[in-house]
mmCIF file with all atom_site columns, C-alpha atoms in Angstrom:
data_model
loop_
_atom_site.group_PDB
_atom_site.id
_atom_site.type_symbol
_atom_site.label_atom_id
_atom_site.label_alt_id
_atom_site.label_comp_id
_atom_site.label_asym_id
_atom_site.label_entity_id
_atom_site.label_seq_id
_atom_site.pdbx_PDB_ins_code
_atom_site.Cartn_x
_atom_site.Cartn_y
_atom_site.Cartn_z
_atom_site.occupancy
_atom_site.B_iso_or_equiv
_atom_site.pdbx_formal_charge
_atom_site.auth_seq_id
_atom_site.auth_comp_id
_atom_site.auth_asym_id
_atom_site.auth_atom_id
_atom_site.pdbx_PDB_model_num
ATOM 1   C CA . UNK D 1 1   ? 0.000   0.000  0.000   1.00 0.00 ? 1   UNK D CA 1
ATOM 2   C CA . UNK D 1 2   ? 1.353   3.419  -0.921  1.00 0.00 ? 2   UNK D CA 1
ATOM 3   C CA . UNK D 1 3   ? 1.361   6.636  1.083   1.00 0.00 ? 3   UNK D CA 1
ATOM 4   C CA . UNK D 1 4   ? 0.068   10.083 0.197   1.00 0.00 ? 4   UNK D CA 1
ATOM 5   C CA . UNK D 1 5   ? 2.165   13.003 1.383   1.00 0.00 ? 5   UNK D CA 1
ATOM 6   C CA . UNK D 1 6   ? 1.635   16.740 1.018   1.00 0.00 ? 6   UNK D CA 1
ATOM 7   C CA . UNK D 1 7   ? 4.193   19.467 0.352   1.00 0.00 ? 7   UNK D CA 1
ATOM 8   C CA . UNK D 1 8   ? 2.894   23.009 0.380   1.00 0.00 ? 8   UNK D CA 1
ATOM 9   C CA . UNK D 1 9   ? 4.011   26.546 1.150   1.00 0.00 ? 9   UNK D CA 1
ATOM 10  C CA . UNK D 1 10  ? 1.924   28.414 3.708   1.00 0.00 ? 10  UNK D CA 1
ATOM 11  C CA . UNK D 1 11  ? 1.973   31.766 5.463   1.00 0.00 ? 11  UNK D CA 1
ATOM 12  C CA . UNK D 1 12  ? 2.328   32.152 9.216   1.00 0.00 ? 12  UNK D CA 1
ATOM 13  C CA . UNK D 1 13  ? -1.458  32.452 9.391   1.00 0.00 ? 13  UNK D CA 1
ATOM 14  C CA . UNK D 1 14  ? -2.109  29.292 7.359   1.00 0.00 ? 14  UNK D CA 1
ATOM 15  C CA . UNK D 1 15  ? -2.884  30.560 3.850   1.00 0.00 ? 15  UNK D CA 1
ATOM 16  C CA . UNK D 1 16  ? -1.534  28.656 0.839   1.00 0.00 ? 16  UNK D CA 1
ATOM 17  C CA . UNK D 1 17  ? -2.527  31.438 -1.535  1.00 0.00 ? 17  UNK D CA 1
ATOM 18  C CA . UNK D 1 18  ? -3.464  35.060 -1.170  1.00 0.00 ? 18  UNK D CA 1
ATOM 19  C CA . UNK D 1 19  ? -6.199  37.115 -2.806  1.00 0.00 ? 19  UNK D CA 1
ATOM 20  C CA . UNK D 1 20  ? -6.498  36.658 -6.581  1.00 0.00 ? 20  UNK D CA 1
ATOM 21  C CA . UNK D 1 21  ? -4.462  33.410 -6.407  1.00 0.00 ? 21  UNK D CA 1
ATOM 22  C CA . UNK D 1 22  ? -1.337  35.382 -5.361  1.00 0.00 ? 22  UNK D CA 1
ATOM 23  C CA . UNK D 1 23  ? 1.650   33.189 -4.464  1.00 0.00 ? 23  UNK D CA 1
ATOM 24  C CA . UNK D 1 24  ? 4.377   35.792 -5.039  1.00 0.00 ? 24  UNK D CA 1
ATOM 25  C CA . UNK D 1 25  ? 5.426   35.469 -1.379  1.00 0.00 ? 25  UNK D CA 1
ATOM 26  C CA . UNK D 1 26  ? 6.777   31.909 -2.054  1.00 0.00 ? 26  UNK D CA 1
ATOM 27  C CA . UNK D 1 27  ? 10.468  32.726 -2.405  1.00 0.00 ? 27  UNK D CA 1
ATOM 28  C CA . UNK D 1 28  ? 12.944  30.116 -1.182  1.00 0.00 ? 28  UNK D CA 1
ATOM 29  C CA . UNK D 1 29  ? 16.140  30.502 -3.188  1.00 0.00 ? 29  UNK D CA 1
ATOM 30  C CA . UNK D 1 30  ? 18.786  27.804 -3.459  1.00 0.00 ? 30  UNK D CA 1
ATOM 31  C CA . UNK D 1 31  ? 17.807  26.025 -0.229  1.00 0.00 ? 31  UNK D CA 1
ATOM 32  C CA . UNK D 1 32  ? 14.265  25.589 -1.515  1.00 0.00 ? 32  UNK D CA 1
ATOM 33  C CA . UNK D 1 33  ? 15.572  24.314 -4.847  1.00 0.00 ? 33  UNK D CA 1
ATOM 34  C CA . UNK D 1 34  ? 17.799  21.764 -3.111  1.00 0.00 ? 34  UNK D CA 1
ATOM 35  C CA . UNK D 1 35  ? 14.831  20.555 -1.069  1.00 0.00 ? 35  UNK D CA 1
ATOM 36  C CA . UNK D 1 36  ? 12.680  20.295 -4.213  1.00 0.00 ? 36  UNK D CA 1
ATOM 37  C CA . UNK D 1 37  ? 15.332  18.316 -6.090  1.00 0.00 ? 37  UNK D CA 1
ATOM 38  C CA . UNK D 1 38  ? 15.674  15.946 -3.139  1.00 0.00 ? 38  UNK D CA 1
ATOM 39  C CA . UNK D 1 39  ? 11.897  15.445 -3.010  1.00 0.00 ? 39  UNK D CA 1
ATOM 40  C CA . UNK D 1 40  ? 11.620  14.896 -6.742  1.00 0.00 ? 40  UNK D CA 1
ATOM 41  C CA . UNK D 1 41  ? 14.355  12.268 -6.504  1.00 0.00 ? 41  UNK D CA 1
ATOM 42  C CA . UNK D 1 42  ? 12.066  10.087 -4.381  1.00 0.00 ? 42  UNK D CA 1
ATOM 43  C CA . UNK D 1 43  ? 10.250  8.843  -7.486  1.00 0.00 ? 43  UNK D CA 1
ATOM 44  C CA . UNK D 1 44  ? 6.810   9.585  -6.020  1.00 0.00 ? 44  UNK D CA 1
ATOM 45  C CA . UNK D 1 45  ? 3.904   10.261 -8.344  1.00 0.00 ? 45  UNK D CA 1
ATOM 46  C CA . UNK D 1 46  ? 2.872   13.924 -8.141  1.00 0.00 ? 46  UNK D CA 1
ATOM 47  C CA . UNK D 1 47  ? -0.833  14.632 -7.570  1.00 0.00 ? 47  UNK D CA 1
ATOM 48  C CA . UNK D 1 48  ? -2.355  17.937 -8.668  1.00 0.00 ? 48  UNK D CA 1
ATOM 49  C CA . UNK D 1 49  ? -5.676  19.683 -8.828  1.00 0.00 ? 49  UNK D CA 1
ATOM 50  C CA . UNK D 1 50  ? -6.368  21.343 -12.162 1.00 0.00 ? 50  UNK D CA 1
ATOM 51  C CA . UNK D 1 51  ? -5.516  24.919 -11.130 1.00 0.00 ? 51  UNK D CA 1
ATOM 52  C CA . UNK D 1 52  ? -2.065  24.085 -9.745  1.00 0.00 ? 52  UNK D CA 1
ATOM 53  C CA . UNK D 1 53  ? -1.387  21.630 -12.571 1.00 0.00 ? 53  UNK D CA 1
ATOM 54  C CA . UNK D 1 54  ? -2.175  24.250 -15.227 1.00 0.00 ? 54  UNK D CA 1
ATOM 55  C CA . UNK D 1 55  ? 0.097   26.775 -13.517 1.00 0.00 ? 55  UNK D CA 1
ATOM 56  C CA . UNK D 1 56  ? 2.965   24.261 -13.182 1.00 0.00 ? 56  UNK D CA 1
ATOM 57  C CA . UNK D 1 57  ? 2.517   22.983 -16.754 1.00 0.00 ? 57  UNK D CA 1
ATOM 58  C CA . UNK D 1 58  ? 2.812   26.534 -18.054 1.00 0.00 ? 58  UNK D CA 1
ATOM 59  C CA . UNK D 1 59  ? 6.205   27.027 -16.405 1.00 0.00 ? 59  UNK D CA 1
ATOM 60  C CA . UNK D 1 60  ? 8.298   23.883 -15.806 1.00 0.00 ? 60  UNK D CA 1
ATOM 61  C CA . UNK D 1 61  ? 8.593   22.696 -19.421 1.00 0.00 ? 61  UNK D CA 1
ATOM 62  C CA . UNK D 1 62  ? 9.783   26.138 -20.603 1.00 0.00 ? 62  UNK D CA 1
ATOM 63  C CA . UNK D 1 63  ? 13.316  27.144 -21.532 1.00 0.00 ? 63  UNK D CA 1
ATOM 64  C CA . UNK D 1 64  ? 13.127  29.782 -18.770 1.00 0.00 ? 64  UNK D CA 1
ATOM 65  C CA . UNK D 1 65  ? 12.574  27.090 -16.093 1.00 0.00 ? 65  UNK D CA 1
ATOM 66  C CA . UNK D 1 66  ? 15.315  24.905 -17.556 1.00 0.00 ? 66  UNK D CA 1
ATOM 67  C CA . UNK D 1 67  ? 17.714  27.877 -17.489 1.00 0.00 ? 67  UNK D CA 1
ATOM 68  C CA . UNK D 1 68  ? 16.773  29.273 -14.054 1.00 0.00 ? 68  UNK D CA 1
ATOM 69  C CA . UNK D 1 69  ? 16.285  26.029 -12.135 1.00 0.00 ? 69  UNK D CA 1
ATOM 70  C CA . UNK D 1 70  ? 17.481  23.078 -14.229 1.00 0.00 ? 70  UNK D CA 1
ATOM 71  C CA . UNK D 1 71  ? 17.453  20.445 -11.461 1.00 0.00 ? 71  UNK D CA 1
ATOM 72  C CA . UNK D 1 72  ? 13.886  21.133 -10.397 1.00 0.00 ? 72  UNK D CA 1
ATOM 73  C CA . UNK D 1 73  ? 12.726  21.506 -14.014 1.00 0.00 ? 73  UNK D CA 1
ATOM 74  C CA . UNK D 1 74  ? 14.244  18.148 -14.948 1.00 0.00 ? 74  UNK D CA 1
ATOM 75  C CA . UNK D 1 75  ? 12.603  16.463 -11.953 1.00 0.00 ? 75  UNK D CA 1
ATOM 76  C CA . UNK D 1 76  ? 9.201   18.050 -12.549 1.00 0.00 ? 76  UNK D CA 1
ATOM 77  C CA . UNK D 1 77  ? 9.218   17.254 -16.254 1.00 0.00 ? 77  UNK D CA 1
ATOM 78  C CA . UNK D 1 78  ? 10.273  13.628 -15.846 1.00 0.00 ? 78  UNK D CA 1
ATOM 79  C CA . UNK D 1 79  ? 8.019   12.838 -12.869 1.00 0.00 ? 79  UNK D CA 1
ATOM 80  C CA . UNK D 1 80  ? 4.853   10.817 -13.255 1.00 0.00 ? 80  UNK D CA 1
ATOM 81  C CA . UNK D 1 81  ? 1.916   13.156 -12.674 1.00 0.00 ? 81  UNK D CA 1
ATOM 82  C CA . UNK D 1 82  ? -1.809  12.727 -12.053 1.00 0.00 ? 82  UNK D CA 1
ATOM 83  C CA . UNK D 1 83  ? -4.190  15.672 -12.359 1.00 0.00 ? 83  UNK D CA 1
ATOM 84  C CA . UNK D 1 84  ? -7.692  15.468 -10.920 1.00 0.00 ? 84  UNK D CA 1
ATOM 85  C CA . UNK D 1 85  ? -10.095 17.480 -13.024 1.00 0.00 ? 85  UNK D CA 1
ATOM 86  C CA . UNK D 1 86  ? -13.652 17.318 -14.298 1.00 0.00 ? 86  UNK D CA 1
ATOM 87  C CA . UNK D 1 87  ? -12.951 19.909 -17.004 1.00 0.00 ? 87  UNK D CA 1
ATOM 88  C CA . UNK D 1 88  ? -9.490  19.045 -18.338 1.00 0.00 ? 88  UNK D CA 1
ATOM 89  C CA . UNK D 1 89  ? -9.854  16.364 -20.984 1.00 0.00 ? 89  UNK D CA 1
ATOM 90  C CA . UNK D 1 90  ? -6.267  15.759 -22.067 1.00 0.00 ? 90  UNK D CA 1
ATOM 91  C CA . UNK D 1 91  ? -2.865  16.368 -20.476 1.00 0.00 ? 91  UNK D CA 1
ATOM 92  C CA . UNK D 1 92  ? -1.010  19.633 -21.019 1.00 0.00 ? 92  UNK D CA 1
ATOM 93  C CA . UNK D 1 93  ? 2.315   18.182 -19.868 1.00 0.00 ? 93  UNK D CA 1
ATOM 94  C CA . UNK D 1 94  ? 4.282   14.999 -20.463 1.00 0.00 ? 94  UNK D CA 1
ATOM 95  C CA . UNK D 1 95  ? 3.963   11.965 -18.153 1.00 0.00 ? 95  UNK D CA 1
ATOM 96  C CA . UNK D 1 96  ? 0.484   13.049 -17.018 1.00 0.00 ? 96  UNK D CA 1
ATOM 97  C CA . UNK D 1 97  ? -2.684  11.057 -16.492 1.00 0.00 ? 97  UNK D CA 1
ATOM 98  C CA . UNK D 1 98  ? -5.982  12.949 -16.186 1.00 0.00 ? 98  UNK D CA 1
ATOM 99  C CA . UNK D 1 99  ? -8.499  11.490 -13.721 1.00 0.00 ? 99  UNK D CA 1
ATOM 100 C CA . UNK D 1 100 ? -12.040 12.836 -13.680 1.00 0.00 ? 100 UNK D CA 1
ATOM 101 C CA . UNK D 1 101 ? -13.762 10.452 -11.274 1.00 0.00 ? 101 UNK D CA 1
ATOM 102 C CA . UNK D 1 102 ? -14.462 10.894 -7.586  1.00 0.00 ? 102 UNK D CA 1
ATOM 103 C CA . UNK D 1 103 ? -11.244 12.204 -5.989  1.00 0.00 ? 103 UNK D CA 1
ATOM 104 C CA . UNK D 1 104 ? -11.591 10.296 -2.724  1.00 0.00 ? 104 UNK D CA 1
ATOM 105 C CA . UNK D 1 105 ? -12.474 6.994  -4.410  1.00 0.00 ? 105 UNK D CA 1
ATOM 106 C CA . UNK D 1 106 ? -9.663  7.378  -6.959  1.00 0.00 ? 106 UNK D CA 1
ATOM 107 C CA . UNK D 1 107 ? -7.024  8.099  -4.296  1.00 0.00 ? 107 UNK D CA 1
ATOM 108 C CA . UNK D 1 108 ? -8.226  5.201  -2.119  1.00 0.00 ? 108 UNK D CA 1
ATOM 109 C CA . UNK D 1 109 ? -7.827  2.927  -5.135  1.00 0.00 ? 109 UNK D CA 1
ATOM 110 C CA . UNK D 1 110 ? -4.398  4.359  -6.015  1.00 0.00 ? 110 UNK D CA 1
ATOM 111 C CA . UNK D 1 111 ? -3.200  3.853  -2.420  1.00 0.00 ? 111 UNK D CA 1
ATOM 112 C CA . UNK D 1 112 ? -4.477  0.288  -2.376  1.00 0.00 ? 112 UNK D CA 1
ATOM 113 C CA . UNK D 1 113 ? -3.235  -0.789 -5.814  1.00 0.00 ? 113 UNK D CA 1
ATOM 114 C CA . UNK D 1 114 ? 0.261   0.712  -5.837  1.00 0.00 ? 114 UNK D CA 1
ATOM 115 C CA . UNK D 1 115 ? 3.463   0.492  -3.849  1.00 0.00 ? 115 UNK D CA 1
ATOM 116 C CA . UNK D 1 116 ? 4.609   3.834  -5.280  1.00 0.00 ? 116 UNK D CA 1
ATOM 117 C CA . UNK D 1 117 ? 4.135   6.782  -2.933  1.00 0.00 ? 117 UNK D CA 1
ATOM 118 C CA . UNK D 1 118 ? 2.342   9.939  -4.045  1.00 0.00 ? 118 UNK D CA 1
ATOM 119 C CA . UNK D 1 119 ? 2.898   13.583 -3.162  1.00 0.00 ? 119 UNK D CA 1
ATOM 120 C CA . UNK D 1 120 ? 0.503   16.494 -3.501  1.00 0.00 ? 120 UNK D CA 1
ATOM 121 C CA . UNK D 1 121 ? 2.349   19.664 -4.529  1.00 0.00 ? 121 UNK D CA 1
ATOM 122 C CA . UNK D 1 122 ? 0.339   22.797 -3.896  1.00 0.00 ? 122 UNK D CA 1
ATOM 123 C CA . UNK D 1 123 ? -3.258  21.942 -4.744  1.00 0.00 ? 123 UNK D CA 1
ATOM 124 C CA . UNK D 1 124 ? -4.762  23.069 -1.460  1.00 0.00 ? 124 UNK D CA 1
ATOM 125 C CA . UNK D 1 125 ? -8.291  22.072 -2.438  1.00 0.00 ? 125 UNK D CA 1
ATOM 126 C CA . UNK D 1 126 ? -7.400  18.403 -2.912  1.00 0.00 ? 126 UNK D CA 1
ATOM 127 C CA . UNK D 1 127 ? -5.271  18.527 0.242   1.00 0.00 ? 127 UNK D CA 1
ATOM 128 C CA . UNK D 1 128 ? -8.295  19.608 2.273   1.00 0.00 ? 128 UNK D CA 1
ATOM 129 C CA . UNK D 1 129 ? -10.597 17.067 0.602   1.00 0.00 ? 129 UNK D CA 1
ATOM 130 C CA . UNK D 1 130 ? -8.221  14.161 1.192   1.00 0.00 ? 130 UNK D CA 1
ATOM 131 C CA . UNK D 1 131 ? -7.426  15.318 4.756   1.00 0.00 ? 131 UNK D CA 1
ATOM 132 C CA . UNK D 1 132 ? -11.154 15.237 5.476   1.00 0.00 ? 132 UNK D CA 1
ATOM 133 C CA . UNK D 1 133 ? -11.167 11.502 4.699   1.00 0.00 ? 133 UNK D CA 1
ATOM 134 C CA . UNK D 1 134 ? -7.902  10.642 6.455   1.00 0.00 ? 134 UNK D CA 1
ATOM 135 C CA . UNK D 1 135 ? -6.115  9.776  3.207   1.00 0.00 ? 135 UNK D CA 1
ATOM 136 C CA . UNK D 1 136 ? -2.965  11.826 3.816   1.00 0.00 ? 136 UNK D CA 1
ATOM 137 C CA . UNK D 1 137 ? -0.134  10.165 5.696   1.00 0.00 ? 137 UNK D CA 1
ATOM 138 C CA . UNK D 1 138 ? 2.365   13.017 6.031   1.00 0.00 ? 138 UNK D CA 1
ATOM 139 C CA . UNK D 1 139 ? 2.288   16.796 5.719   1.00 0.00 ? 139 UNK D CA 1
ATOM 140 C CA . UNK D 1 140 ? 5.277   18.981 4.918   1.00 0.00 ? 140 UNK D CA 1
ATOM 141 C CA . UNK D 1 141 ? 4.617   22.688 5.251   1.00 0.00 ? 141 UNK D CA 1
ATOM 142 C CA . UNK D 1 142 ? 7.194   25.295 4.290   1.00 0.00 ? 142 UNK D CA 1
ATOM 143 C CA . UNK D 1 143 ? 6.067   28.155 6.533   1.00 0.00 ? 143 UNK D CA 1
ATOM 144 C CA . UNK D 1 144 ? 7.108   31.480 5.041   1.00 0.00 ? 144 UNK D CA 1
ATOM 145 C CA . UNK D 1 145 ? 7.881   34.382 7.380   1.00 0.00 ? 145 UNK D CA 1
ATOM 146 C CA . UNK D 1 146 ? 4.907   36.376 6.129   1.00 0.00 ? 146 UNK D CA 1
ATOM 147 C CA . UNK D 1 147 ? 1.309   36.923 7.206   1.00 0.00 ? 147 UNK D CA 1
ATOM 148 C CA . UNK D 1 148 ? -1.417  37.943 4.764   1.00 0.00 ? 148 UNK D CA 1
ATOM 149 C CA . UNK D 1 149 ? -4.555  39.899 5.543   1.00 0.00 ? 149 UNK D CA 1
ATOM 150 C CA . UNK D 1 150 ? -6.625  37.534 3.421   1.00 0.00 ? 150 UNK D CA 1
ATOM 151 C CA . UNK D 1 151 ? -6.214  34.312 1.501   1.00 0.00 ? 151 UNK D CA 1
ATOM 152 C CA . UNK D 1 152 ? -7.267  30.693 1.246   1.00 0.00 ? 152 UNK D CA 1
ATOM 153 C CA . UNK D 1 153 ? -6.558  28.522 4.307   1.00 0.00 ? 153 UNK D CA 1
ATOM 154 C CA . UNK D 1 154 ? -4.776  25.231 3.643   1.00 0.00 ? 154 UNK D CA 1
ATOM 155 C CA . UNK D 1 155 ? -7.498  23.226 5.398   1.00 0.00 ? 155 UNK D CA 1
ATOM 156 C CA . UNK D 1 156 ? -10.474 25.181 4.133   1.00 0.00 ? 156 UNK D CA 1
ATOM 157 C CA . UNK D 1 157 ? -13.658 23.152 4.489   1.00 0.00 ? 157 UNK D CA 1
ATOM 158 C CA . UNK D 1 158 ? -12.564 20.328 6.776   1.00 0.00 ? 158 UNK D CA 1
ATOM 159 C CA . UNK D 1 159 ? -15.291 19.489 9.273   1.00 0.00 ? 159 UNK D CA 1
ATOM 160 C CA . UNK D 1 160 ? -13.307 17.841 12.055  1.00 0.00 ? 160 UNK D CA 1
ATOM 161 C CA . UNK D 1 161 ? -10.120 18.168 14.037  1.00 0.00 ? 161 UNK D CA 1
ATOM 162 C CA . UNK D 1 162 ? -7.007  16.942 12.271  1.00 0.00 ? 162 UNK D CA 1
ATOM 163 C CA . UNK D 1 163 ? -4.487  15.410 14.678  1.00 0.00 ? 163 UNK D CA 1
ATOM 164 C CA . UNK D 1 164 ? -0.854  15.603 13.625  1.00 0.00 ? 164 UNK D CA 1
ATOM 165 C CA . UNK D 1 165 ? 2.411   14.552 15.246  1.00 0.00 ? 165 UNK D CA 1
ATOM 166 C CA . UNK D 1 166 ? 5.496   16.683 14.618  1.00 0.00 ? 166 UNK D CA 1
ATOM 167 C CA . UNK D 1 167 ? 8.289   14.542 13.135  1.00 0.00 ? 167 UNK D CA 1
ATOM 168 C CA . UNK D 1 168 ? 10.887  17.079 12.053  1.00 0.00 ? 168 UNK D CA 1
ATOM 169 C CA . UNK D 1 169 ? 11.670  20.782 11.708  1.00 0.00 ? 169 UNK D CA 1
ATOM 170 C CA . UNK D 1 170 ? 14.200  22.498 9.489   1.00 0.00 ? 170 UNK D CA 1
ATOM 171 C CA . UNK D 1 171 ? 15.009  26.206 9.520   1.00 0.00 ? 171 UNK D CA 1
ATOM 172 C CA . UNK D 1 172 ? 16.236  28.051 6.418   1.00 0.00 ? 172 UNK D CA 1
ATOM 173 C CA . UNK D 1 173 ? 18.453  31.141 6.133   1.00 0.00 ? 173 UNK D CA 1
ATOM 174 C CA . UNK D 1 174 ? 15.592  33.225 4.708   1.00 0.00 ? 174 UNK D CA 1
ATOM 175 C CA . UNK D 1 175 ? 13.473  32.641 7.833   1.00 0.00 ? 175 UNK D CA 1
ATOM 176 C CA . UNK D 1 176 ? 11.231  29.925 6.377   1.00 0.00 ? 176 UNK D CA 1
ATOM 177 C CA . UNK D 1 177 ? 10.711  26.781 8.442   1.00 0.00 ? 177 UNK D CA 1
ATOM 178 C CA . UNK D 1 178 ? 9.860   23.331 7.106   1.00 0.00 ? 178 UNK D CA 1
ATOM 179 C CA . UNK D 1 179 ? 7.507   21.463 9.424   1.00 0.00 ? 179 UNK D CA 1
ATOM 180 C CA . UNK D 1 180 ? 6.948   17.748 8.832   1.00 0.00 ? 180 UNK D CA 1
ATOM 181 C CA . UNK D 1 181 ? 3.924   16.150 10.481  1.00 0.00 ? 181 UNK D CA 1
ATOM 182 C CA . UNK D 1 182 ? 2.636   12.601 10.501  1.00 0.00 ? 182 UNK D CA 1
ATOM 183 C CA . UNK D 1 183 ? -1.122  12.138 10.440  1.00 0.00 ? 183 UNK D CA 1
ATOM 184 C CA . UNK D 1 184 ? -2.369  10.468 13.611  1.00 0.00 ? 184 UNK D CA 1
ATOM 185 C CA . UNK D 1 185 ? -4.763  7.683  12.630  1.00 0.00 ? 185 UNK D CA 1
ATOM 186 C CA . UNK D 1 186 ? -7.619  7.247  15.059  1.00 0.00 ? 186 UNK D CA 1
ATOM 187 C CA . UNK D 1 187 ? -8.725  3.696  15.838  1.00 0.00 ? 187 UNK D CA 1
#
């Protein structure tokens, strides 16, 4: 059985995006790139919602991405990707499978049928939906040293308490902190 992990950037007050989809405050420099390359080297399948997938697909395959961040670009472009969308009919990016069925049922099946781990990058809406059903095993949050007056909370819409156990912390020179939590499964 495979695991589903999350990696997302958030503000000090828990937003993964600001008003009008703003993510300009996600700036992590070389340390963030090294962390991304390490994560992409795990061989996990990347899970996306349509909005994040479209944004990533418009950047990572470009010559600009290959020039500015070749290691991350190579990893993103070669990774196996799944995008969950009811509107996207065909992939916009190589190594992508589009799934339009019920998100929760599809992820349960993927976890059951595969030994290959999966990671959600960004895609706060599917993070919240899968957290609601206890389908996420580990959360990694890069907490940026910024607070926004408004935005979209990472766990928007969950209806119950989410218990997490802190596994690891890592501080970065720019003031960001990576927090790694394991989901506590209730019996």
